[in-house]
mmCIF file of C-alpha atoms in Angstrom:
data_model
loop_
_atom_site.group_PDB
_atom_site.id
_atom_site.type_symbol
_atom_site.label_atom_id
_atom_site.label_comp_id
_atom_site.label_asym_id
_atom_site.label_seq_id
_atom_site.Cartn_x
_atom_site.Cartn_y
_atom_site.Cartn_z
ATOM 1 C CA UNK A 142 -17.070 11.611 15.633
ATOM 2 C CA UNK A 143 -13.696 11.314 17.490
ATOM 3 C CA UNK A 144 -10.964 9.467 17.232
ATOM 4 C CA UNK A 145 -11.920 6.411 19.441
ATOM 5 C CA UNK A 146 -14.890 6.127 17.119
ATOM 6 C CA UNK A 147 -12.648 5.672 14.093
ATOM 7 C CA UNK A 148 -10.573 3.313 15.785
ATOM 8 C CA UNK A 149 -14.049 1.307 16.619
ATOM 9 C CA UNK A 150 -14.972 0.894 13.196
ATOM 10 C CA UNK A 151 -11.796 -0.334 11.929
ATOM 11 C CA UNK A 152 -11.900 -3.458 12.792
ATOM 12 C CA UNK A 153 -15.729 -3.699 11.880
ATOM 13 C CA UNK A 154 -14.275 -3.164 8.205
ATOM 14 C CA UNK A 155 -11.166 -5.369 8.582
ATOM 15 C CA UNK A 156 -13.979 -7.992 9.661
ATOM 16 C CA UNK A 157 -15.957 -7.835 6.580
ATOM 17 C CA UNK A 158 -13.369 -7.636 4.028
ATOM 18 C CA UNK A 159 -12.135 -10.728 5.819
ATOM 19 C CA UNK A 160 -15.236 -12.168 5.295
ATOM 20 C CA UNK A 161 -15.567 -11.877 1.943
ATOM 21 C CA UNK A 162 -12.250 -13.455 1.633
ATOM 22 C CA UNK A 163 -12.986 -16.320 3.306
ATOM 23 C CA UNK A 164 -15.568 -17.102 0.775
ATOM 24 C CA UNK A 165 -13.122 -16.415 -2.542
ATOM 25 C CA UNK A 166 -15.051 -12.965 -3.244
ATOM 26 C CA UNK A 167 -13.986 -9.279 -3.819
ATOM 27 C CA UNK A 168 -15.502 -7.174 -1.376
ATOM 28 C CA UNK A 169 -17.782 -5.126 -3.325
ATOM 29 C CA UNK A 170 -19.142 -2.625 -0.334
ATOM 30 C CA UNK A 171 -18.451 0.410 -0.652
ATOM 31 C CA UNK A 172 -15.853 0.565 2.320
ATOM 32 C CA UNK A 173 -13.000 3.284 2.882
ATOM 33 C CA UNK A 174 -10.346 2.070 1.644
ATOM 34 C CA UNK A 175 -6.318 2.330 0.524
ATOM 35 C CA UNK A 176 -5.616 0.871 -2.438
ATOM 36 C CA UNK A 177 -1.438 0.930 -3.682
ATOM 37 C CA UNK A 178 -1.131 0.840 -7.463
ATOM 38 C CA UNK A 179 2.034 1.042 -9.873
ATOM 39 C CA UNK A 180 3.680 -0.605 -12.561
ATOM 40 C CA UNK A 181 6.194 -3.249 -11.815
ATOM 41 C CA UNK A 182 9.285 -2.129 -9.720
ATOM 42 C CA UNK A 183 8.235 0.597 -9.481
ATOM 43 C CA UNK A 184 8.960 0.644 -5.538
ATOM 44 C CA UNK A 185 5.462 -0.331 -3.800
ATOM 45 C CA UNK A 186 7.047 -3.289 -1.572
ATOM 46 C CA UNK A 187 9.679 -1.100 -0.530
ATOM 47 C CA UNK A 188 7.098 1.521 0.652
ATOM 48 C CA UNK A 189 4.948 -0.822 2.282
ATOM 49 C CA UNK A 190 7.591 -2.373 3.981
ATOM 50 C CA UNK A 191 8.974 0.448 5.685
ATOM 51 C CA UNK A 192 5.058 1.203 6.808
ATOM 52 C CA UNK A 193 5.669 -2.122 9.009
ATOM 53 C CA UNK A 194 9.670 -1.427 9.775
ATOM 54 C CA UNK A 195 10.371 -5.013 8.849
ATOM 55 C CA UNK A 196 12.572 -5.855 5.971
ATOM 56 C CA UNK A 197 11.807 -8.056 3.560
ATOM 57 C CA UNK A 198 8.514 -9.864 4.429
ATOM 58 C CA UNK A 199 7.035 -9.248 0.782
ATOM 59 C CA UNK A 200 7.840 -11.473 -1.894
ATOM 60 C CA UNK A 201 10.532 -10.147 -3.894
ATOM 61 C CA UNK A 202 12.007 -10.726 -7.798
ATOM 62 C CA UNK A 203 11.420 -10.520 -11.366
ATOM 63 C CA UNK A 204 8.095 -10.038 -13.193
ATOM 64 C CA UNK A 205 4.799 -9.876 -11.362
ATOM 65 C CA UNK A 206 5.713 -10.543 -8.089
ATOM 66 C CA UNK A 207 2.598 -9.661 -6.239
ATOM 67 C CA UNK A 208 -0.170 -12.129 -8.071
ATOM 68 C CA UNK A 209 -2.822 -11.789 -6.065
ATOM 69 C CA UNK A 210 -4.446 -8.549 -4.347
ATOM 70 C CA UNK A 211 -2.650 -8.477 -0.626
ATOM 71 C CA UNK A 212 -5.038 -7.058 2.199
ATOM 72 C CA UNK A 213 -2.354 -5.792 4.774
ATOM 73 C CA UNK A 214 -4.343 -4.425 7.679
ATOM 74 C CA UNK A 215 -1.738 -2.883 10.705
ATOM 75 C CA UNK A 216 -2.571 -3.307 14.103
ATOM 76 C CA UNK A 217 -0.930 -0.674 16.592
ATOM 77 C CA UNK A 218 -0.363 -3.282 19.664
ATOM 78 C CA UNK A 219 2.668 -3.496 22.195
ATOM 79 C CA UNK A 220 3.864 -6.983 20.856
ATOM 80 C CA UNK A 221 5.310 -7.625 17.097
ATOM 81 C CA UNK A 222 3.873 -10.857 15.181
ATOM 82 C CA UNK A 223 1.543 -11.504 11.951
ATOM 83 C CA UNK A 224 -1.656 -13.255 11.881
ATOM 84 C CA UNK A 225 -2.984 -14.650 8.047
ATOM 85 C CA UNK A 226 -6.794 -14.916 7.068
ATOM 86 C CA UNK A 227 -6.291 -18.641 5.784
ATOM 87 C CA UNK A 228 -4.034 -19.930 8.873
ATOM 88 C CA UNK A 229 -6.082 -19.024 11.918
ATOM 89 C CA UNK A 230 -4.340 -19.673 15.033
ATOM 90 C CA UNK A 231 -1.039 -18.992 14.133
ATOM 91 C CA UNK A 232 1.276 -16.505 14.788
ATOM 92 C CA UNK A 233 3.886 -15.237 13.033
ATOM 93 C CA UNK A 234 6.933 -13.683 14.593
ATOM 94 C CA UNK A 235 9.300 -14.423 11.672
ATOM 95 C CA UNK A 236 8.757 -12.133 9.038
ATOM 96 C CA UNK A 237 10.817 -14.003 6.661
ATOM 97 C CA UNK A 238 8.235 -16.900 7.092
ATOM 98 C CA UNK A 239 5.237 -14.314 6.591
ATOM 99 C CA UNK A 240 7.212 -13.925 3.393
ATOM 100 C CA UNK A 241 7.679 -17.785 2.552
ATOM 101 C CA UNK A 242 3.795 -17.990 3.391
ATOM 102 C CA UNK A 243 3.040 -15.229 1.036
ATOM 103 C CA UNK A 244 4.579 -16.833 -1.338
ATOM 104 C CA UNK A 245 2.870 -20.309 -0.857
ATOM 105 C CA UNK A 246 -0.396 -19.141 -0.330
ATOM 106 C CA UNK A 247 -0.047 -17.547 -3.561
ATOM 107 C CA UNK A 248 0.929 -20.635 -5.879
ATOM 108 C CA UNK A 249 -1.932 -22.326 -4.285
ATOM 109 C CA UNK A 250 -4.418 -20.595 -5.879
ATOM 110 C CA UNK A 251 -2.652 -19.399 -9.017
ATOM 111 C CA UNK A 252 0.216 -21.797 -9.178
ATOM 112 C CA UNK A 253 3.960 -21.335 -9.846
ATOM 113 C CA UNK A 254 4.461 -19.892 -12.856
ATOM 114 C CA UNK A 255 3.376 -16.479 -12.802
ATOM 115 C CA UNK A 256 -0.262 -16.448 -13.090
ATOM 116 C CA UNK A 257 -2.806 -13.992 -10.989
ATOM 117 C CA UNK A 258 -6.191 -13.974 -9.150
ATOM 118 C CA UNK A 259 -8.232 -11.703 -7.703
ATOM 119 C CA UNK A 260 -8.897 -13.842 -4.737
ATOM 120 C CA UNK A 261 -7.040 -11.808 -2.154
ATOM 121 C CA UNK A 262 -4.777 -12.710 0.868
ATOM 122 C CA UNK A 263 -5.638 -11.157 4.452
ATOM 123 C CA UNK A 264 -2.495 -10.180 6.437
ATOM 124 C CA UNK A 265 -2.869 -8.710 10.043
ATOM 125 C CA UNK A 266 0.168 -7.289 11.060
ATOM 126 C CA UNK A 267 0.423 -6.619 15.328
ATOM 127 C CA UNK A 268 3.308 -3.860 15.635
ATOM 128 C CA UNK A 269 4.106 -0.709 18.146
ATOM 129 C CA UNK A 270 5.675 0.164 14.837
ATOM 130 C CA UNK A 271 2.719 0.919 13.005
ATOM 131 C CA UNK A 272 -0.266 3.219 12.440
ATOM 132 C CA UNK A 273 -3.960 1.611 12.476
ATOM 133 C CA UNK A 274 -4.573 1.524 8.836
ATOM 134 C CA UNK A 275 -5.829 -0.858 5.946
ATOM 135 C CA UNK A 276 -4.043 -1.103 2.348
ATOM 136 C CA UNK A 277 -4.538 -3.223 -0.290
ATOM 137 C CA UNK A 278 -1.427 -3.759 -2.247
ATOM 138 C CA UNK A 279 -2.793 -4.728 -6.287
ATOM 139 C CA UNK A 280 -0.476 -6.413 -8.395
ATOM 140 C CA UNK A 281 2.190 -3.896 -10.900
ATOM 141 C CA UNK A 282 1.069 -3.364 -13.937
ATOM 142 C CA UNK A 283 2.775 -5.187 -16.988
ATOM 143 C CA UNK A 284 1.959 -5.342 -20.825
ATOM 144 C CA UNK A 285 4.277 -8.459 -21.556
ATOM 145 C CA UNK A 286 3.307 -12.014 -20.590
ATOM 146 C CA UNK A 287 4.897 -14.622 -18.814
ATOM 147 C CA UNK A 288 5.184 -18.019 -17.947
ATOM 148 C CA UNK A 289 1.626 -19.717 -17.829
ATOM 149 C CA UNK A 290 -0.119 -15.833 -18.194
ATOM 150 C CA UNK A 291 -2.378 -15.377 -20.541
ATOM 151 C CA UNK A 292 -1.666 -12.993 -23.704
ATOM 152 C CA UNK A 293 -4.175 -10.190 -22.034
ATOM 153 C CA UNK A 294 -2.478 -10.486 -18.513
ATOM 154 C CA UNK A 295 -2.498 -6.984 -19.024
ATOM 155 C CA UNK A 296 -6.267 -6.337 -19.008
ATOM 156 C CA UNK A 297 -6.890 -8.355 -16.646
ATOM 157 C CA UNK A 298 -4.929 -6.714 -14.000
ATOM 158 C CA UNK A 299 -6.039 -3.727 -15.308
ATOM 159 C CA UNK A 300 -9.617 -5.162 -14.681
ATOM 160 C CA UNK A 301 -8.214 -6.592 -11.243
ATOM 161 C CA UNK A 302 -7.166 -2.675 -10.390
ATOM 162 C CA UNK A 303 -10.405 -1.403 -11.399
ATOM 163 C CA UNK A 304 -12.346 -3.464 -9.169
ATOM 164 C CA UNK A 305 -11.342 -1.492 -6.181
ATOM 165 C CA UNK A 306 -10.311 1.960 -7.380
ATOM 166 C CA UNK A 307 -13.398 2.833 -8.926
ATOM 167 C CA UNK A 308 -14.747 2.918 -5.978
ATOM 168 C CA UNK A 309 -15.347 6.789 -4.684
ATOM 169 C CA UNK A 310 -14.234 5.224 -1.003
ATOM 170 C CA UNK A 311 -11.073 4.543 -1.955
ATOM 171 C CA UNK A 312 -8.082 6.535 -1.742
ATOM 172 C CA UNK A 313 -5.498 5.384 -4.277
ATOM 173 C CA UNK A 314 -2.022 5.023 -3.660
ATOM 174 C CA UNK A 315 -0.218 5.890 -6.996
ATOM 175 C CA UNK A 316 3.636 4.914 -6.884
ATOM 176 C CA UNK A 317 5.841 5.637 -9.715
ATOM 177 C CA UNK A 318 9.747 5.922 -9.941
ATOM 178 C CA UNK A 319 11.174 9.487 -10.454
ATOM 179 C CA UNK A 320 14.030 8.069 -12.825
ATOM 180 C CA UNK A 321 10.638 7.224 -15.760
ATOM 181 C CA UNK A 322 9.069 9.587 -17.771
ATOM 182 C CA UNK A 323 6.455 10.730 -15.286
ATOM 183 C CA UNK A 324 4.006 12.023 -17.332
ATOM 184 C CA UNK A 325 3.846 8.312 -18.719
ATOM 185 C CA UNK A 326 3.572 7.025 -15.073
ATOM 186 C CA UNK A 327 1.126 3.838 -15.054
ATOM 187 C CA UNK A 328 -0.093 4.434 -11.929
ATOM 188 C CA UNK A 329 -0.815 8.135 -12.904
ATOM 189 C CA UNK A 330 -2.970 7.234 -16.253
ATOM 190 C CA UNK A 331 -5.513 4.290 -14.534
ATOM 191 C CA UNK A 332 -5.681 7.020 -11.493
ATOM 192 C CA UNK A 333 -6.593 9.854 -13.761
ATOM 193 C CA UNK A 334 -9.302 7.866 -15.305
ATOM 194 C CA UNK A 335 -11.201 7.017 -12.485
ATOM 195 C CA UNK A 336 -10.531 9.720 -10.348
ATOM 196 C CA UNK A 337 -9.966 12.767 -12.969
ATOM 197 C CA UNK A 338 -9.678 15.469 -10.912
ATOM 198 C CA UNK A 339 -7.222 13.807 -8.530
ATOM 199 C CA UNK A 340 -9.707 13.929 -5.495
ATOM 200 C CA UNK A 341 -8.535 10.578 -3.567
ATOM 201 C CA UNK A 342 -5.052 10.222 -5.167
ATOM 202 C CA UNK A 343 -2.482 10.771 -3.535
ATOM 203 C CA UNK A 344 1.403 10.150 -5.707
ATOM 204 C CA UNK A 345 4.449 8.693 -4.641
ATOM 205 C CA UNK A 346 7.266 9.133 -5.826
ATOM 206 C CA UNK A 347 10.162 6.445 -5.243
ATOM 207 C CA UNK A 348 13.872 6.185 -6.537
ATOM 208 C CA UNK A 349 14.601 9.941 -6.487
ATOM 209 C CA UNK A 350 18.359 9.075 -5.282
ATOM 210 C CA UNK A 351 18.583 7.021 -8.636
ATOM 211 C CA UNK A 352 17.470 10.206 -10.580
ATOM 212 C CA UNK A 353 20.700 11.401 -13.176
ATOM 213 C CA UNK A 354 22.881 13.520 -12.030
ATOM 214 C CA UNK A 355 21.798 17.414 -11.956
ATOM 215 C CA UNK A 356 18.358 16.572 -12.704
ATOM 216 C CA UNK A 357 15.071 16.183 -10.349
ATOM 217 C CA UNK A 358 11.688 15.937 -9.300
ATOM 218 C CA UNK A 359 11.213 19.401 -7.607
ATOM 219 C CA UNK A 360 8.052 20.113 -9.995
ATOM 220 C CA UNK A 361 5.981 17.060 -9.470
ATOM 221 C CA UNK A 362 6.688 16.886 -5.527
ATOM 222 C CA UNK A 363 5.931 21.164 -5.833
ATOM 223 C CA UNK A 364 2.246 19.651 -7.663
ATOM 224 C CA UNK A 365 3.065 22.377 -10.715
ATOM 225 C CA UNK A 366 3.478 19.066 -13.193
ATOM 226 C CA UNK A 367 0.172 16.531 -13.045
ATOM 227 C CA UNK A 368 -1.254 18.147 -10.339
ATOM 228 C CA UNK A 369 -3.399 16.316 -7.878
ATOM 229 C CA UNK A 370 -5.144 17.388 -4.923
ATOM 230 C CA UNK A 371 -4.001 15.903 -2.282
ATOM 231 C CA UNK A 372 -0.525 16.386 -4.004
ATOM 232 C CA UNK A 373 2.923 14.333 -3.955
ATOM 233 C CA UNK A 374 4.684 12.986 -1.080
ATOM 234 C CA UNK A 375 8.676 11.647 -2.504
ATOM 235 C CA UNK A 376 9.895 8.610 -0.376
ATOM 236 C CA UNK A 377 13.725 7.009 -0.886
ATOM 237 C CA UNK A 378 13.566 3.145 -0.292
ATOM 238 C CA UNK A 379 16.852 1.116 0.539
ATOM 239 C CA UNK A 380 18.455 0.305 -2.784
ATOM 240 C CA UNK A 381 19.321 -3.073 -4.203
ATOM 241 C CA UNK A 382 22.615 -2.972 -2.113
ATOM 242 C CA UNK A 383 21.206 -1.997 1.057
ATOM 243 C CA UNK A 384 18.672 -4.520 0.450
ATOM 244 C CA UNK A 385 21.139 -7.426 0.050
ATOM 245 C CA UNK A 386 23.164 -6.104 3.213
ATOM 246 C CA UNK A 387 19.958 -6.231 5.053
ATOM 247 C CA UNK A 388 19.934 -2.471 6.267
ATOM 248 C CA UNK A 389 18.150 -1.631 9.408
ATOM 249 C CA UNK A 390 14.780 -0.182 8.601
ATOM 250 C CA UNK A 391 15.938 2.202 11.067
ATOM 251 C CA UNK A 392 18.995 3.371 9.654
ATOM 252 C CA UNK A 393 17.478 3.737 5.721
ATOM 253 C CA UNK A 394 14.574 5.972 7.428
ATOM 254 C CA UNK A 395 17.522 7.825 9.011
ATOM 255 C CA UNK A 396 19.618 7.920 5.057
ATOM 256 C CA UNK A 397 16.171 9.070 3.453
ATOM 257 C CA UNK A 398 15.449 12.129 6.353
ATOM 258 C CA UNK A 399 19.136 12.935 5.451
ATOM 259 C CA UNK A 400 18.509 12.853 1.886
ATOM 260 C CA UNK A 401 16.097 15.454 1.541
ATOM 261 C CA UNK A 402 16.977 17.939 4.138
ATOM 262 C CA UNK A 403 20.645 17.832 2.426
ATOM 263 C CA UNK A 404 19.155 18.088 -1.261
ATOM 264 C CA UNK A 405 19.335 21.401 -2.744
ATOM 265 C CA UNK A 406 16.140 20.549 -4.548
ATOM 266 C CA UNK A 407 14.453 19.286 -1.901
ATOM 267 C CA UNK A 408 15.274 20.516 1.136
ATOM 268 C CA UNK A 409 12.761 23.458 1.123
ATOM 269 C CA UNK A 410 9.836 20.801 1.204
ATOM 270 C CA UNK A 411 11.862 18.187 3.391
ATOM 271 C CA UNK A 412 9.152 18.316 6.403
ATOM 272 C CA UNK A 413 6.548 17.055 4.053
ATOM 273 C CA UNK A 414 8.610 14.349 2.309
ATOM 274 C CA UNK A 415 9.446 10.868 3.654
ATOM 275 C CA UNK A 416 7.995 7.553 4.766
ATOM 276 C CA UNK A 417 6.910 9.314 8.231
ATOM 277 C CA UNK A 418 5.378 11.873 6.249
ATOM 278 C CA UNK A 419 3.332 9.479 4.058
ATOM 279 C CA UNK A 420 2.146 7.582 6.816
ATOM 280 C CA UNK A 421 1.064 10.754 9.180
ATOM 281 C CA UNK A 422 -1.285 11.499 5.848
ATOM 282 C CA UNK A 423 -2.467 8.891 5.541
ATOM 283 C CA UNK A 424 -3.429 8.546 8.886
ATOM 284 C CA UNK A 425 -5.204 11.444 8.633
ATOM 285 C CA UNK A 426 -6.822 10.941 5.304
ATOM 286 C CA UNK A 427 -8.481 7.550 7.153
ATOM 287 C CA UNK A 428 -9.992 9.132 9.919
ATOM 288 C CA UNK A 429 -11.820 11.630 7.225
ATOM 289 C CA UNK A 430 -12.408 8.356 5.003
ATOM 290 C CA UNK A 431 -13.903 6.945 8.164
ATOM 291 C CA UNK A 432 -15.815 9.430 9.420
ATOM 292 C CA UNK A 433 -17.815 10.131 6.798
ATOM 293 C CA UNK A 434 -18.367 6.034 6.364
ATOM 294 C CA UNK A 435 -19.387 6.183 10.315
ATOM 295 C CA UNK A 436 -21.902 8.953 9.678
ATOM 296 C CA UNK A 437 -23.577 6.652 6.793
ATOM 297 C CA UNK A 438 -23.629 3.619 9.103
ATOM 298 C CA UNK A 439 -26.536 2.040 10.787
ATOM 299 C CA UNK A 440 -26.897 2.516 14.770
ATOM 300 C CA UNK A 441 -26.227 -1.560 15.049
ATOM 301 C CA UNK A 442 -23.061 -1.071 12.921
ATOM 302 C CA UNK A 443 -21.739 1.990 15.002
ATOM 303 C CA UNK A 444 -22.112 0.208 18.040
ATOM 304 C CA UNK A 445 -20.812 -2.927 17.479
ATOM 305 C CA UNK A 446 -17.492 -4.090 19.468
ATOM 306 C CA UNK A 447 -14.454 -4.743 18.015
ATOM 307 C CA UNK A 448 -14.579 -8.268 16.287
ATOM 308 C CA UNK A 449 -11.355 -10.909 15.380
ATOM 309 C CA UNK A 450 -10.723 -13.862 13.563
#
C-alpha cells in the first residue's frame, strides 16, 4: 500500500479515537499508535512542542503538569490554527490560548489541584510545519503525591500508561534526561516491561547540553548501553532561559543542529540526532504501523473517505 493509502487511513483513526472521547472512554482498539512516556521534567513538552514549531502551547510548571492523556493529532495543511475535540467550531490561531484551554479543559474534569483522569483531550493541530502523525502525550510519572492526589497517584498513572502501551500497535515514545542515572530511567523500566525486547520503543534522550562537564551520552545514543531496537535518537530542547526569552523555535532547532555537529562526542552520529531526525522516524515508523493496520482492515474501512469533526 502506498503512501496516499496511509494518509487515507489517518484520519479514519483520528475519527475513532475521537469518538471514543466524546463518550469519556479509552479507546481500546487495537489502533497504531504513538504513545510519549517519561517521568516528570523529564523534557516531553519540550519535544512535542518543537514537533508543532510553536512555543509554549503546553501547559507548563511544577508537579504533574499533564493530568490527563493529551491526543495531539498534526495535520500537514497550508494554514496554521488548532481545532479541540470538546469546542467544535472553533479555531484556534493563538497558541497561547490552546494553552489556557488546555489548561481549563483539564480542571474541568479533574479540578485544580493536581488530580488526573484518563478521560483524554483531542487536539488537532493544522500546520505546514508539521508531519501527519498521531501522539498521545501520558502524564510523567511521579511517586510523591500532591494536592488533592491520592496516596497511590503513582499506580494509577502507572495503570493510566499501561492502558495504551501494552498494546503491540503502539510505538512508545520513551523520554528521559541524559543528566539522570539512565539505567534508572522511568520511561525505560515501564517500556522494558511491556515491550522486553525493545521492538516498538524508540528512546529519547533530552538535556544532553545540561550533562557535567567532560562527561556524555555517546553509549546510549551508540545503543551499546540498554539497547533497543529501533535505538536512541538525542534531542536538545530550549532551556529554562531560552524559554523565558521566548526563543524562536527556529533559532533553538538551529542551536541544537549546532550542538551536535560541534560535539566531539557527538558529532560522528550528528545526521541521526535532532528534532528533524526524530520526526523523519517517526514518520516512517507510521507508515509501517499503518500499513500493516491497512492490510488487517475491512474493504468498507479501506475505502472510506476522509472524515472530520
Amino acid at each position: 500500500m502506498g503512501n496516499r493509502g496511509m494518509e487515507d487511513l489517518i484520519p479514519l483513526i483520528n475519527k475513532l479515537q475521537d469518538a471514543f472521547s466524546t463518550i469519556g472512554q479509552t479507546c481500546n482498539l487495537d489502533l497504531p499508535q504513538i504513545a510519549v512516556v517519561g517521568g516528570q521534567s523529564a523534557g516531553k513538552s519540550s519535544v512535542l512542542e518543537n514537533f508543532v514549531g510553536r512555543l509554549d502551547f503546553l501547559p507548563r510548571g511544577s508537579g504533574i503538569v499533564t493530568r490527563r492523556p493529551l491526543i495531539l493529532q498534526l495535520v500537514n495543511s497550508k494554514v496554521e490554527y488548532a481545532e479541540f475535540l470538546h469546542c467544535k467550531g472553533r479555531k484556534f490561531v493563538d497558541f497561547d490560548e490552546v494553552r489556557l484551554e488546555i489548561e481549563a479543559e483539564t480542571d474541568r474534569i479533574t479540578g485544580s489541584n493536581k488530580g488526573i483522569s484518563s478521560i483524554p483531550i483531542n487536539l488537532r493541530v493544522y500546520s505546514p510545519n508539521v508531519l501527519n502523525l498521531t501522539l498521545i502525550d501520558l502524564p510523567g510519572m511521579t511517586k510523591v503525591a500532591v494536592g488533592d492526589q491520592p496516596v497511590d497517584i503513582e499506580h494509577q498513572i502507572r495503570e493510566m500508561l499501561m492502558q495504551f502501551i501494552t498494546k503491540e500497535s503502539c510505538l512508545i515514545l520513551a523520554v528521559t534526561p541524559a543528566n539522570t542515572d539512565l539505567a534508572n530511567s522511568d520511561a525505560l523500566k515501564i517500556s522494558k516491561e511491556v515491550d522486553p525486547q525493545g521492538l516498538r520503543t524508540i528512546g529519547v534522550i533530552t538535556k544532553l547540553d545540561l550533562m557535567d562537564e567532560g562527561t556524555d551520552a555517546r553509549d546510549i545514543l551508540e545503543n551499546k548501553l540498554l539497547p533497543l531496537r529501533r535505538g536512541y535518537i538525542g534531542v536538545v530542547n530550549r532551556s529554562q532561559k531560552d524559554i523565558d526569552g521566548k526563543k524562536d523555535i527556529r533559532a533553538a532547532l538551529a542551536a541544537e543542529r549546532k550542538f551536535f555537529l560541534s560535539h566531539p562526542g557527538y558529532r560522528h552520529i550528528a545526521e541521526r540526532m535532532g528534532t528533524p531526525h526524530l520526526q523523519k522516524t517517526l514518520n516512517q515508523v507510521r507508515n509501517v504501523d499503518f500499513r500493516i493496520y491497512w492490510q488487517r482492515s475491512t474493504a468498507s474501512s479501506t475505502s472510506a473517505s476522509p472524515l472530520s469533526w
